[in-house]
C-alpha positions as a printed NumPy array, in Angstrom:
array([[ 31.51 , -18.651,  17.392],
       [ 34.745, -20.505,  16.863],
       [ 35.632, -21.741,  13.386],
       [ 34.465, -25.307,  14.04 ],
       [ 31.054, -24.191,  15.319],
       [ 30.76 , -21.745,  12.431],
       [ 31.412, -24.501,   9.872],
       [ 28.926, -26.783,  11.593],
       [ 26.245, -24.083,  11.572],
       [ 26.829, -23.207,   7.902],
       [ 26.613, -26.905,   7.019],
       [ 23.325, -27.343,   8.922],
       [ 21.886, -24.178,   7.374],
       [ 22.851, -25.363,   3.885],
       [ 21.256, -28.767,   4.475],
       [ 18.101, -27.131,   5.797],
       [ 17.706, -24.82 ,   2.799],
       [ 18.491, -27.699,   0.417],
       [ 15.805, -29.917,   1.992],
       [ 13.36 , -26.997,   1.947],
       [ 13.986, -26.444,  -1.778],
       [ 13.89 , -30.203,  -2.534],
       [ 10.625, -31.093,  -0.847],
       [  8.785, -27.824,  -1.51 ],
       [ 10.006, -27.292,  -5.079],
       [  6.479, -27.416,  -6.507],
       [  5.334, -24.534,  -4.312],
       [  8.509, -22.563,  -5.109],
       [  8.169, -23.086,  -8.88 ],
       [  4.458, -22.191,  -9.004],
       [  5.128, -19.088,  -6.909],
       [  7.946, -18.021,  -9.243],
       [  5.648, -18.515, -12.254],
       [  3.168, -16.113, -10.664],
       [  5.893, -13.602,  -9.741],
       [  7.163, -13.586, -13.301],
       [  3.89 , -13.834, -15.211],
       [  1.549, -11.66 , -13.156],
       [  2.459,  -7.968, -13.037],
       [  0.639,  -7.615,  -9.721],
       [  3.304,  -9.765,  -8.067],
       [  6.449,  -8.73 ,  -9.958],
       [  7.701,  -7.121,  -6.74 ],
       [  7.9  , -10.57 ,  -5.116],
       [ 10.987, -11.268,  -7.229],
       [ 12.894,  -8.835,  -5.003],
       [ 11.547, -10.001,  -1.635],
       [ 13.874, -12.97 ,  -1.039],
       [ 17.042, -11.104,  -2.183],
       [ 16.044,  -8.107,  -0.04 ],
       [ 15.487, -10.317,   2.988],
       [ 18.84 , -12.028,   2.413],
       [ 20.58 ,  -8.639,   2.213],
       [ 18.934,  -7.433,   5.423],
       [ 20.143, -10.578,   7.164],
       [ 23.608, -10.035,   5.687],
       [ 23.652,  -6.55 ,   7.216],
       [ 23.225,  -8.173,  10.636],
       [ 26.072, -10.628,  10.044],
       [ 28.182,  -9.048,  12.795],
       [ 25.403,  -9.101,  15.34 ],
       [ 24.191, -12.675,  15.006],
       [ 27.479, -14.3  ,  16.138],
       [ 27.445, -12.191,  19.327],
       [ 24.199, -13.887,  20.374],
       [ 23.986, -17.363,  21.744],
       [ 23.065, -19.765,  18.938],
       [ 21.102, -22.633,  20.399],
       [ 18.855, -24.675,  18.062],
       [ 15.334, -25.077,  19.4  ],
       [ 12.404, -27.39 ,  18.687],
       [  9.755, -24.816,  19.606],
       [  9.114, -23.825,  15.949],
       [  8.093, -27.445,  15.279],
       [  4.727, -26.545,  16.796],
       [  4.204, -24.34 ,  13.715],
       [  6.312, -26.243,  11.171],
       [  4.25 , -29.432,  11.437],
       [  0.847, -27.756,  10.738],
       [  2.301, -25.785,   7.83 ],
       [  3.873, -28.939,   6.376],
       [  0.467, -30.595,   6.565],
       [ -1.056, -27.496,   4.917],
       [  1.463, -27.841,   2.096],
       [  0.571, -31.501,   1.507],
       [ -3.131, -30.594,   1.435],
       [ -2.381, -27.853,  -1.088],
       [ -0.233, -30.213,  -3.145],
       [ -2.896, -32.918,  -3.303],
       [ -5.827, -30.558,  -3.846],
       [ -3.891, -28.22 ,  -6.183],
       [ -4.553, -25.311,  -3.817],
       [ -1.636, -23.076,  -4.668],
       [ -2.464, -20.555,  -1.957],
       [ -1.958, -23.251,   0.689],
       [  1.367, -24.275,  -0.855],
       [  2.679, -20.713,  -1.102],
       [  1.648, -19.781,   2.441],
       [  3.305, -22.934,   3.769],
       [  6.523, -22.601,   1.735],
       [  7.33 , -19.024,   2.718],
       [  6.254, -19.477,   6.321],
       [  8.234, -22.667,   6.876],
       [ 11.523, -21.116,   5.681],
       [ 11.767, -18.428,   8.42 ],
       [ 10.581, -20.997,  10.971],
       [ 13.412, -23.325,   9.941],
       [ 15.955, -20.525,  10.294],
       [ 14.501, -19.69 ,  13.705],
       [ 14.812, -23.319,  14.797],
       [ 18.509, -23.41 ,  13.817],
       [ 19.477, -20.032,  15.295],
       [ 17.46 , -20.218,  18.479],
       [ 15.499, -17.434,  20.156],
       [ 18.206, -14.856,  20.907],
       [ 19.861, -14.82 ,  17.481],
       [ 16.5  , -14.902,  15.671],
       [ 15.372, -11.732,  17.451],
       [ 18.225,  -9.855,  15.73 ],
       [ 16.842, -10.696,  12.267],
       [ 13.153, -10.927,  13.111],
       [ 12.057,  -8.35 ,  10.491],
       [ 14.033,  -9.898,   7.592],
       [ 12.462, -13.247,   8.49 ],
       [  9.02 , -11.655,   8.635],
       [  9.689,  -9.846,   5.346],
       [  9.855, -13.236,   3.575],
       [  6.074, -13.486,   3.973],
       [  5.693, -10.755,   1.338],
       [  6.902, -13.356,  -1.199],
       [  3.477, -15.042,  -0.898],
       [  1.547, -14.05 ,  -4.051],
       [ -1.725, -13.108,  -2.395],
       [ -4.006, -10.115,  -2.803],
       [ -5.923, -10.658,  -6.054],
       [ -8.996, -11.382,  -3.95 ],
       [ -9.075,  -7.67 ,  -3.1  ],
       [ -9.601,  -6.62 ,  -6.736],
       [-13.457,  -6.574,  -6.711],
       [-13.513,  -4.65 ,  -3.428],
       [-10.944,  -2.123,  -4.634],
       [-12.87 ,  -1.728,  -7.9  ],
       [-16.003,  -0.922,  -5.902],
       [-14.202,   1.539,  -3.629],
       [-12.573,   3.234,  -6.636],
       [-15.886,   3.524,  -8.475],
       [-17.691,   4.889,  -5.393],
       [-14.97 ,   7.421,  -4.667],
       [-14.559,   8.668,  -8.238],
       [-18.337,   9.003,  -8.677],
       [-18.505,  11.047,  -5.464],
       [-15.747,  13.386,  -6.716],
       [-17.353,  13.717, -10.165],
       [-20.652,  14.698,  -8.569],
       [-18.822,  17.167,  -6.319],
       [-17.442,  19.042,  -9.357],
       [-20.823,  18.996, -11.084],
       [-20.21 ,  16.487, -13.904],
       [-23.471,  14.716, -14.847],
       [-23.109,  10.951, -14.884],
       [-24.939,   7.656, -14.894],
       [-23.503,   4.643, -13.109],
       [-24.425,   1.038, -13.882],
       [-22.33 ,  -1.421, -11.929],
       [-18.718,  -0.537, -12.666],
       [-19.66 ,   1.431, -15.783],
       [-19.532,   5.215, -15.375],
       [-21.145,   7.132, -18.221],
       [-20.663,  10.872, -18.726],
       [-21.84 ,  13.003, -21.687],
       [-18.439,  12.55 , -23.379],
       [-18.387,   8.749, -23.177],
       [-18.455,   5.601, -21.07 ],
       [-15.761,   4.326, -18.689],
       [-15.314,   0.95 , -17.013],
       [-13.508,   0.586, -13.701],
       [-11.76 ,  -2.593, -14.812],
       [ -9.406,  -4.838, -12.843],
       [ -6.461,  -2.806, -14.1  ],
       [ -8.092,   0.275, -12.549],
       [ -8.495,  -1.327,  -9.123],
       [ -5.006,  -0.246,  -8.089],
       [ -4.303,  -3.579,  -6.394],
       [ -0.667,  -3.586,  -7.54 ],
       [ -0.221,  -0.05 ,  -6.148],
       [ -1.82 ,  -1.184,  -2.922],
       [  0.363,  -4.266,  -2.37 ],
       [  3.65 ,  -2.621,  -3.382],
       [  2.895,   0.391,  -1.179],
       [  2.485,  -1.865,   1.857],
       [  5.741,  -3.705,   1.07 ],
       [  7.684,  -0.455,   0.622],
       [  6.038,   1.075,   3.684],
       [  6.996,  -1.888,   5.86 ],
       [ 10.587,  -1.882,   4.602],
       [ 10.973,   1.873,   5.016],
       [  9.559,   1.798,   8.554],
       [ 12.103,  -0.895,   9.505],
       [ 15.021,   1.068,   8.115],
       [ 13.985,   4.537,   9.288],
       [ 12.08 ,   4.334,  12.57 ],
       [ 12.858,   3.176,  16.074],
       [  9.538,   4.036,  17.693],
       [  6.878,   1.332,  17.363],
       [  4.182,   4.019,  17.141],
       [  5.905,   5.667,  14.179],
       [  6.336,   2.324,  12.459],
       [  2.643,   1.469,  12.828],
       [  1.618,   4.985,  11.772],
       [  3.706,   4.858,   8.601],
       [  2.504,   1.36 ,   7.653],
       [ -1.086,   2.588,   8.152],
       [ -0.382,   5.512,   5.829],
       [  1.045,   3.097,   3.238],
       [ -2.231,   1.14 ,   3.376],
       [ -4.661,   4.019,   2.866],
       [ -2.62 ,   6.365,   0.657],
       [ -2.671,   4.159,  -2.502],
       [ -6.436,   3.616,  -2.194],
       [ -7.096,   7.348,  -1.933],
       [ -4.58 ,   8.095,  -4.688],
       [ -6.198,   5.58 ,  -7.043],
       [ -9.614,   7.187,  -6.525],
       [ -8.098,  10.556,  -7.444],
       [ -6.373,   8.987, -10.461],
       [ -9.601,   7.526, -11.885],
       [-11.435,  10.769, -11.173],
       [ -8.677,  12.712, -12.949],
       [ -8.841,  10.455, -16.014],
       [-12.601,  10.904, -16.353],
       [-12.372,  14.633, -15.617],
       [ -9.694,  15.163, -18.308],
       [-11.745,  13.132, -20.792],
       [-14.801,  15.259, -19.978],
       [-12.937,  18.54 , -20.46 ],
       [-11.197,  17.437, -23.683],
       [-14.21 ,  15.646, -25.192],
       [-12.416,  12.27 , -24.947],
       [ -9.365,  13.541, -26.835],
       [ -7.057,  12.748, -23.913],
       [ -7.12 ,  10.217, -21.041],
       [ -8.801,   7.605, -23.232],
       [ -7.355,   4.371, -24.529],
       [ -3.678,   3.799, -23.728],
       [ -3.3  ,   7.318, -22.337],
       [ -4.778,   6.48 , -18.97 ],
       [ -2.417,   3.514, -18.542],
       [  0.59 ,   5.787, -19.134],
       [ -0.863,   8.317, -16.697],
       [ -1.273,   5.472, -14.211],
       [  2.414,   4.528, -14.338],
       [  3.563,   8.111, -13.772],
       [  0.945,   8.636, -11.088],
       [  2.043,   5.487,  -9.275],
       [  5.653,   6.691,  -9.29 ],
       [  4.489,  10.043,  -7.955],
       [  2.523,   8.364,  -5.141],
       [  5.562,   6.297,  -4.105],
       [  7.682,   9.469,  -4.047],
       [  5.023,  11.124,  -1.877],
       [  4.984,   8.124,   0.457],
       [  8.763,   8.229,   0.833],
       [  8.581,  11.995,   1.315],
       [  6.147,  11.53 ,   4.192],
       [  8.518,   8.925,   5.601],
       [ 11.444,  11.345,   5.429],
       [  9.453,  13.94 ,   7.371],
       [  8.678,  11.339,  10.033],
       [ 12.147,   9.737,  10.047],
       [ 14.012,   9.469,  13.338],
       [ 17.005,  11.753,  12.834],
       [ 19.323,  10.088,  15.321],
       [ 18.969,   6.336,  14.943],
       [ 21.197,   4.646,  17.531],
       [ 24.066,   2.644,  16.074],
       [ 24.039,  -1.065,  16.857],
       [ 26.982,  -1.313,  19.206],
       [ 26.921,  -5.079,  18.88 ],
       [ 28.309,  -4.776,  15.373],
       [ 31.728,  -3.883,  16.763],
       [ 31.523,  -5.767,  19.994],
       [ 34.271,  -8.238,  20.604],
       [ 32.099, -10.851,  22.16 ],
       [ 32.318, -14.543,  21.456],
       [ 29.309, -16.43 ,  22.68 ],
       [ 29.736, -20.157,  22.801],
       [ 27.433, -21.867,  20.352],
       [ 25.553, -24.912,  21.529],
       [ 25.005, -26.505,  18.122],
       [ 23.827, -29.983,  18.902],
       [ 22.859, -32.289,  16.027],
       [ 19.872, -33.813,  17.847],
       [ 17.443, -30.932,  17.356],
       [ 18.349, -30.175,  13.714],
       [ 18.051, -33.896,  12.973],
       [ 14.508, -33.877,  14.356],
       [ 13.695, -30.913,  12.082],
       [ 15.191, -32.72 ,   9.073],
       [ 13.164, -35.831,   9.884],
       [  9.917, -33.853,   9.894],
       [ 10.761, -32.269,   6.532],
       [ 11.605, -35.646,   5.035],
       [  8.45 , -37.264,   6.413],
       [  6.053, -34.676,   5.019],
       [  8.086, -34.279,   1.828],
       [  7.893, -37.998,   1.053],
       [  4.203, -38.067,   1.985],
       [  3.393, -35.299,  -0.486],
       [  5.616, -36.825,  -3.157],
       [  3.795, -40.158,  -2.835],
       [  0.568, -38.496,  -3.989],
       [  2.317, -36.859,  -6.927],
       [  3.865, -40.142,  -8.061],
       [  0.833, -42.366,  -7.578],
       [ -1.75 , -39.888,  -8.836],
       [ -5.415, -40.701,  -9.251],
       [ -7.116, -43.108, -11.6  ],
       [ -8.38 , -41.57 , -14.833],
       [-11.924, -42.839, -14.52 ],
       [-14.659, -41.109, -16.466],
       [-17.753, -40.747, -14.321],
       [-21.131, -41.313, -15.953],
       [-22.508, -37.773, -15.643],
       [-26.034, -37.266, -16.881],
       [-27.022, -33.953, -18.392],
       [-29.072, -31.366, -16.541],
       [-32.083, -29.372, -17.662],
       [-34.477, -26.804, -16.224],
       [-37.826, -28.446, -15.581],
       [-40.967, -26.912, -17.119],
       [-39.052, -24.671, -19.546],
       [-38.733, -25.301, -23.261],
       [-35.313, -25.641, -24.821],
       [-34.531, -23.162, -27.574],
       [-31.717, -22.68 , -30.042],
       [-33.069, -19.9  , -32.287],
       [-31.   , -17.127, -30.713],
       [-27.601, -17.242, -29.109],
       [-27.77 , -15.707, -25.641],
       [-24.888, -13.281, -25.162],
       [-23.743, -14.541, -21.763],
       [-20.832, -16.958, -21.747],
       [-18.622, -17.845, -18.78 ],
       [-14.894, -18.555, -18.888],
       [-14.422, -22.278, -18.187],
       [-10.923, -23.743, -17.956],
       [ -9.756, -27.364, -17.959],
       [-13.128, -29.114, -18.208],
       [-13.261, -32.624, -19.668],
       [-16.663, -31.951, -21.202],
       [-19.062, -29.008, -21.476],
       [-22.75 , -28.969, -22.385],
       [-24.804, -25.799, -22.933],
       [-28.587, -25.45 , -23.11 ],
       [-30.81 , -22.428, -23.695],
       [-34.411, -22.051, -22.549],
       [-37.432, -19.884, -23.241],
       [-38.588, -17.335, -20.681],
       [-41.595, -15.181, -21.633],
       [-41.342, -16.585, -25.176],
       [-37.789, -15.199, -25.446],
       [-34.643, -17.309, -25.491],
       [-32.988, -15.898, -22.346],
       [-32.044, -18.601, -19.803],
       [-28.804, -20.576, -20.103],
       [-27.651, -23.667, -18.198],
       [-24.042, -24.805, -18.618],
       [-22.644, -28.049, -17.231],
       [-18.886, -28.641, -17.08 ],
       [-17.702, -32.143, -16.182],
       [-14.351, -32.909, -14.541],
       [-13.225, -36.512, -14.174],
       [ -9.527, -36.813, -15.113],
       [ -6.749, -36.514, -12.546],
       [ -5.349, -33.324, -14.123],
       [ -8.653, -31.456, -14.338],
       [ -9.355, -28.907, -11.616],
       [-13.009, -28.68 , -10.641],
       [-12.684, -25.578,  -8.441],
       [-10.351, -23.145, -10.167],
       [ -9.778, -19.422,  -9.924],
       [ -9.397, -19.388, -13.723],
       [-13.089, -20.287, -14.138],
       [-15.082, -17.055, -14.245],
       [-18.832, -16.477, -14.39 ],
       [-18.446, -13.615, -16.841],
       [-15.942, -11.82 , -19.031],
       [-15.037,  -8.394, -17.721],
       [-14.83 ,  -7.085, -21.285],
       [-18.504,  -7.875, -21.874],
       [-20.166,  -7.531, -18.462],
       [-19.974,  -5.426, -15.309],
       [-20.981,  -6.469, -11.786],
       [-23.908,  -4.574, -10.213],
       [-24.542,  -6.399,  -6.939],
       [-24.942,  -9.805,  -5.311],
       [-28.016, -11.437,  -3.755],
       [-28.838, -14.853,  -2.299],
       [-31.842, -16.792,  -3.643],
       [-33.163, -20.34 ,  -3.498],
       [-32.988, -22.823,  -6.361],
       [-34.504, -26.311,  -6.426],
       [-31.766, -28.757,  -7.443],
       [-33.248, -32.226,  -7.735],
       [-34.843, -32.928,  -4.354],
       [-32.747, -30.273,  -2.588],
       [-33.645, -26.611,  -2.151],
       [-30.323, -24.8  ,  -2.082],
       [-29.532, -21.175,  -1.227],
       [-27.202, -19.861,  -3.904],
       [-25.563, -16.49 ,  -4.48 ],
       [-26.593, -14.702,  -7.681],
       [-24.378, -12.011,  -9.153],
       [-26.259,  -9.305, -11.054],
       [-24.575,  -8.28 , -14.313],
       [-25.129,  -5.543, -16.843],
       [-23.655,  -5.13 , -20.309],
       [-22.802,  -1.985, -22.31 ],
       [-26.014,  -2.646, -24.289],
       [-28.033,  -2.586, -21.029],
       [-28.704,  -6.345, -21.097],
       [-29.215,  -7.468, -17.494],
       [-28.865, -11.017, -16.212],
       [-28.213, -12.747, -12.924],
       [-25.808, -15.666, -12.768],
       [-25.031, -18.349, -10.214],
       [-23.054, -21.567,  -9.976],
       [-22.767, -24.651,  -7.801],
       [-20.711, -27.833,  -7.65 ],
       [-21.847, -31.447,  -7.422],
       [-19.321, -33.919,  -5.991],
       [-20.194, -37.469,  -4.913],
       [-23.925, -36.599,  -4.826],
       [-23.31 , -33.571,  -2.613],
       [-24.105, -29.986,  -3.638],
       [-21.746, -27.113,  -2.767],
       [-22.333, -23.426,  -3.424],
       [-19.102, -22.356,  -1.718],
       [-15.808, -22.529,  -3.627],
       [-13.905, -23.088,  -0.397],
       [-16.082, -25.94 ,   0.857],
       [-16.102, -27.622,  -2.552],
       [-12.324, -27.33 ,  -2.868],
       [-11.694, -28.732,   0.605],
       [-14.125, -31.611,   0.029],
       [-12.465, -32.518,  -3.288],
       [ -9.073, -32.384,  -1.566],
       [-10.325, -34.673,   1.204],
       [-11.644, -37.155,  -1.364],
       [ -8.34 , -37.106,  -3.257],
       [ -6.318, -37.671,  -0.088],
       [ -8.527, -40.625,   0.828],
       [ -8.563, -41.958,  -2.767],
       [-12.347, -41.548,  -3.075],
       [-12.554, -38.852,  -5.755],
       [-14.382, -39.901,  -8.922],
       [-14.853, -36.507, -10.521],
       [-17.43 , -33.76 , -10.202],
       [-19.337, -31.186, -12.178],
       [-19.859, -27.472, -12.215],
       [-23.297, -26.041, -13.033],
       [-23.76 , -22.408, -14.102],
       [-27.177, -20.787, -14.543],
       [-27.965, -17.407, -16.11 ],
       [-31.484, -15.948, -16.174],
       [-32.949, -12.455, -16.625],
       [-32.756, -10.323, -13.486],
       [-36.535, -10.1  , -13.228],
       [-36.997, -13.891, -13.386],
       [-38.226, -15.721, -10.287],
       [-35.535, -18.395, -10.042],
       [-37.258, -20.298,  -7.222],
       [-39.732, -21.584,  -9.831],
       [-36.963, -23.247, -11.79 ],
       [-36.192, -26.81 , -10.794],
       [-32.886, -28.172, -12.025],
       [-33.233, -31.863, -12.781],
       [-31.205, -34.617, -14.406],
       [-31.963, -35.264, -18.038],
       [-31.521, -38.69 , -19.575],
       [-31.408, -38.919, -23.357]])
């Protein structure tokens, strides 16, 4: 490009990034808070700088390609802008983060055009690793880790008893907690594997093979790690590998696994990677940098940005809905004993708790959390049905519960405690006289009501009963004092 075209392109790129940061600042800030505050996503802090450096490495190749802004990415930019507004209104951070870090590479693509974007396609794709996603895998990885370590313990002849995620051996009891799921190992391994395959391989087959290895190796390694911790504790009568020891072992083991992964990559590395001849090519492609197409992109950003901002500025009315209390029909309320089960409820405007007799024992609990202010979040990932320190998940089953005049199929999670107390717990949401058992459906419905200015609050109901109880006999009704 000549100097004039180069200045014009740099100016357009700067305006684009500035508008992206201005209108999507909320998604950027919330993502950064997660990167900084959640150790699972600390690696995301390096994703954007790494992507920028990879693009910088291609600085000599991009000018040799024809730079022609295109409107084709608008077909994806518009839906993702809408997704961001939905996430902004409904406080669905996942939607905002997916939109923010997908829109940025699409904007760069639209400014560079097809040919120049192909040169930096991986660095643009690499930006997607900045999306803080993956915590949903924790329960599944916990289950896989527990299954695998139990299988290895049985293979070496160590007697054990498993209850949910608790593994008990003669020397003591272990819990495969969230920290033992290896989710951080798993995510970082995939990021490193993808980056290494880009830098080291030319063959598509080798790239896919190495990324596949980076997916399965941390899972297998984490199973071996948990097995090793329990095995060492068994052999040393809990003198080692207990308490903080196993966390320290985990850090060193993770480093060892990464070294092994890179070692495998070195063995597979293409020895003679062809040099990009375009880096030294003396080719000056004429750049067709017209202002019409970038202006259309800027207009779309401004339109959706102002639309989302209008919801933030106007907000919702702080109206307190008249929520009646709930009770379980045909069961007597009791307060003699405090049932051990307690959920983790965040941001509720009001909480009521009732206990009931089952088989003359105070065992059933019904909790109602009301949400009616504009800042309260009815469906939140911070609200948990149990504390991991006190309970362990055994399995999940679907059963029917009579809620008012509706018979609803709900999902019960079966829990066990270190003292062998066993309960089953479920929850559901009530919004505008509609019952939702799905977090996703409830969240989307609340978002729809907020966008149409119809939201007047909702409530979350949580029920815990003994595992042997026949919950279909319990009818949840409104209770008027």
